[in-house]
Amino acid sequence: VACQEGKSQHENKDKAFRLLKTRIYDQIIEAQLEKEGAERKALVGRGERSEKIRTYNYPQNRVTDHRIGLTLQRLDVIMEGRLELVLDPLLNEFQKRQLQGEV
């Protein structure tokens, strides 16, 4: 960065350092925003039909969570409020992936 607007070298030097500091700060913020955007984009799906989360099959009394490959033949019990049958394995898998650094 060069600055030759003032009459004294000290003023120019101070102004140049402020300008440099601002540019570096802007680059850091921009890099952070790009990183956060990429992370957010990786977490959010595309919303396509093929991107299923969970399937409820009433005729077969089956619930399948496609994110972790969990299939339970207890849909009636789950619909009565026993959600921990689905949520506990899901939380365990999430914690496992967090420890592996995937999330």
PDB file of C-alpha atoms in Angstrom:
ATOM      1  CA  VAL A   1       0.000   0.000   0.000  1.00  0.00           C
ATOM      2  CA  ALA A   2       1.331   3.395  -0.932  1.00  0.00           C
ATOM      3  CA  CYS A   3       0.055   6.728   0.305  1.00  0.00           C
ATOM      4  CA  GLN A   4       1.468  10.134  -0.630  1.00  0.00           C
ATOM      5  CA  GLU A   5      -1.451  12.416   0.171  1.00  0.00           C
ATOM      6  CA  GLY A   6      -0.085  14.229   3.204  1.00  0.00           C
ATOM      7  CA  LYS A   7       2.855  16.551   3.550  1.00  0.00           C
ATOM      8  CA  SER A   8       4.701  14.516   6.156  1.00  0.00           C
ATOM      9  CA  GLN A   9       6.051  11.009   5.889  1.00  0.00           C
ATOM     10  CA  HIS A  10       4.560  10.080   9.288  1.00  0.00           C
ATOM     11  CA  GLU A  11       1.031  11.064   8.238  1.00  0.00           C
ATOM     12  CA  ASN A  12       1.380   9.105   5.015  1.00  0.00           C
ATOM     13  CA  LYS A  13       2.757   6.102   6.883  1.00  0.00           C
ATOM     14  CA  ASP A  14      -0.087   6.160   9.437  1.00  0.00           C
ATOM     15  CA  LYS A  15      -2.700   6.490   6.720  1.00  0.00           C
ATOM     16  CA  ALA A  16      -1.108   3.669   4.697  1.00  0.00           C
ATOM     17  CA  PHE A  17      -1.113   1.367   7.747  1.00  0.00           C
ATOM     18  CA  ARG A  18      -4.777   2.160   8.457  1.00  0.00           C
ATOM     19  CA  LEU A  19      -5.625   1.414   4.843  1.00  0.00           C
ATOM     20  CA  LEU A  20      -3.635  -1.829   4.931  1.00  0.00           C
ATOM     21  CA  LYS A  21      -5.290  -2.863   8.190  1.00  0.00           C
ATOM     22  CA  THR A  22      -8.729  -2.219   6.680  1.00  0.00           C
ATOM     23  CA  ARG A  23      -7.936  -4.251   3.558  1.00  0.00           C
ATOM     24  CA  ILE A  24      -6.606  -7.186   5.579  1.00  0.00           C
ATOM     25  CA  TYR A  25      -9.637  -7.076   7.869  1.00  0.00           C
ATOM     26  CA  ASP A  26     -11.970  -7.059   4.844  1.00  0.00           C
ATOM     27  CA  GLN A  27     -10.167 -10.076   3.367  1.00  0.00           C
ATOM     28  CA  ILE A  28     -10.443 -11.989   6.641  1.00  0.00           C
ATOM     29  CA  ILE A  29     -14.161 -11.208   6.941  1.00  0.00           C
ATOM     30  CA  GLU A  30     -14.764 -12.193   3.312  1.00  0.00           C
ATOM     31  CA  ALA A  31     -12.907 -15.492   3.788  1.00  0.00           C
ATOM     32  CA  GLN A  32     -14.938 -16.204   6.928  1.00  0.00           C
ATOM     33  CA  LEU A  33     -18.213 -15.493   5.151  1.00  0.00           C
ATOM     34  CA  GLU A  34     -17.236 -17.753   2.251  1.00  0.00           C
ATOM     35  CA  LYS A  35     -16.304 -20.538   4.666  1.00  0.00           C
ATOM     36  CA  GLU A  36     -19.586 -20.185   6.580  1.00  0.00           C
ATOM     37  CA  GLY A  37     -21.521 -20.109   3.328  1.00  0.00           C
ATOM     38  CA  ALA A  38     -19.824 -23.278   2.116  1.00  0.00           C
ATOM     39  CA  GLU A  39     -20.505 -25.013   5.440  1.00  0.00           C
ATOM     40  CA  ARG A  40     -24.133 -23.934   5.377  1.00  0.00           C
ATOM     41  CA  LYS A  41     -24.502 -25.078   1.788  1.00  0.00           C
ATOM     42  CA  ALA A  42     -23.045 -28.477   2.692  1.00  0.00           C
ATOM     43  CA  LEU A  43     -25.549 -28.879   5.525  1.00  0.00           C
ATOM     44  CA  VAL A  44     -28.608 -27.790   3.581  1.00  0.00           C
ATOM     45  CA  GLY A  45     -29.861 -30.204   0.983  1.00  0.00           C
ATOM     46  CA  ARG A  46     -31.111 -29.361  -2.452  1.00  0.00           C
ATOM     47  CA  GLY A  47     -34.717 -30.161  -1.549  1.00  0.00           C
ATOM     48  CA  GLU A  48     -35.104 -32.795  -4.226  1.00  0.00           C
ATOM     49  CA  ARG A  49     -37.508 -35.683  -3.837  1.00  0.00           C
ATOM     50  CA  SER A  50     -34.640 -38.157  -3.939  1.00  0.00           C
ATOM     51  CA  GLU A  51     -33.231 -36.502  -0.827  1.00  0.00           C
ATOM     52  CA  LYS A  52     -35.532 -38.217   1.655  1.00  0.00           C
ATOM     53  CA  ILE A  53     -35.172 -37.863   5.384  1.00  0.00           C
ATOM     54  CA  ARG A  54     -37.703 -40.342   6.683  1.00  0.00           C
ATOM     55  CA  THR A  55     -40.320 -42.687   5.211  1.00  0.00           C
ATOM     56  CA  TYR A  56     -43.443 -43.797   7.068  1.00  0.00           C
ATOM     57  CA  ASN A  57     -44.899 -46.993   5.579  1.00  0.00           C
ATOM     58  CA  TYR A  58     -48.241 -47.689   7.284  1.00  0.00           C
ATOM     59  CA  PRO A  59     -49.174 -50.954   5.499  1.00  0.00           C
ATOM     60  CA  GLN A  60     -45.861 -52.512   6.584  1.00  0.00           C
ATOM     61  CA  ASN A  61     -45.810 -50.778  10.021  1.00  0.00           C
ATOM     62  CA  ARG A  62     -42.312 -49.502   9.147  1.00  0.00           C
ATOM     63  CA  VAL A  63     -40.326 -46.286   9.676  1.00  0.00           C
ATOM     64  CA  THR A  64     -37.073 -45.716   7.799  1.00  0.00           C
ATOM     65  CA  ASP A  65     -34.681 -42.855   8.521  1.00  0.00           C
ATOM     66  CA  HIS A  66     -32.649 -42.535   5.325  1.00  0.00           C
ATOM     67  CA  ARG A  67     -29.947 -40.315   6.859  1.00  0.00           C
ATOM     68  CA  ILE A  68     -28.588 -43.116   9.042  1.00  0.00           C
ATOM     69  CA  GLY A  69     -30.129 -46.175   7.389  1.00  0.00           C
ATOM     70  CA  LEU A  70     -32.355 -47.005  10.376  1.00  0.00           C
ATOM     71  CA  THR A  71     -35.438 -49.161   9.754  1.00  0.00           C
ATOM     72  CA  LEU A  72     -37.903 -49.939  12.549  1.00  0.00           C
ATOM     73  CA  GLN A  73     -40.960 -52.191  12.274  1.00  0.00           C
ATOM     74  CA  ARG A  74     -42.780 -50.247  15.029  1.00  0.00           C
ATOM     75  CA  LEU A  75     -44.566 -47.382  13.311  1.00  0.00           C
ATOM     76  CA  ASP A  76     -47.641 -47.710  15.539  1.00  0.00           C
ATOM     77  CA  VAL A  77     -45.552 -47.337  18.715  1.00  0.00           C
ATOM     78  CA  ILE A  78     -43.617 -44.379  17.296  1.00  0.00           C
ATOM     79  CA  MET A  79     -46.829 -42.602  16.259  1.00  0.00           C
ATOM     80  CA  GLU A  80     -48.144 -43.028  19.814  1.00  0.00           C
ATOM     81  CA  GLY A  81     -45.269 -40.847  21.018  1.00  0.00           C
ATOM     82  CA  ARG A  82     -42.227 -43.099  21.460  1.00  0.00           C
ATOM     83  CA  LEU A  83     -40.062 -40.825  19.312  1.00  0.00           C
ATOM     84  CA  GLU A  84     -36.923 -41.768  21.223  1.00  0.00           C
ATOM     85  CA  LEU A  85     -36.871 -44.992  19.204  1.00  0.00           C
ATOM     86  CA  VAL A  86     -35.973 -42.865  16.173  1.00  0.00           C
ATOM     87  CA  LEU A  87     -34.292 -39.888  17.828  1.00  0.00           C
ATOM     88  CA  ASP A  88     -31.794 -41.737  20.056  1.00  0.00           C
ATOM     89  CA  PRO A  89     -30.043 -43.559  17.178  1.00  0.00           C
ATOM     90  CA  LEU A  90     -30.117 -40.334  15.156  1.00  0.00           C
ATOM     91  CA  LEU A  91     -28.462 -38.366  17.978  1.00  0.00           C
ATOM     92  CA  ASN A  92     -25.876 -41.115  18.484  1.00  0.00           C
ATOM     93  CA  GLU A  93     -24.949 -40.997  14.798  1.00  0.00           C
ATOM     94  CA  PHE A  94     -24.789 -37.191  14.879  1.00  0.00           C
ATOM     95  CA  GLN A  95     -22.442 -37.268  17.890  1.00  0.00           C
ATOM     96  CA  LYS A  96     -20.309 -39.928  16.220  1.00  0.00           C
ATOM     97  CA  ARG A  97     -19.978 -37.781  13.087  1.00  0.00           C
ATOM     98  CA  GLN A  98     -19.189 -34.717  15.189  1.00  0.00           C
ATOM     99  CA  LEU A  99     -16.337 -36.562  16.862  1.00  0.00           C
ATOM    100  CA  GLN A 100     -15.046 -37.643  13.461  1.00  0.00           C
ATOM    101  CA  GLY A 101     -15.203 -34.038  12.290  1.00  0.00           C
ATOM    102  CA  GLU A 102     -17.779 -34.521   9.530  1.00  0.00           C
ATOM    103  CA  VAL A 103     -20.333 -32.010  10.851  1.00  0.00           C
TER     104      VAL A 103
END
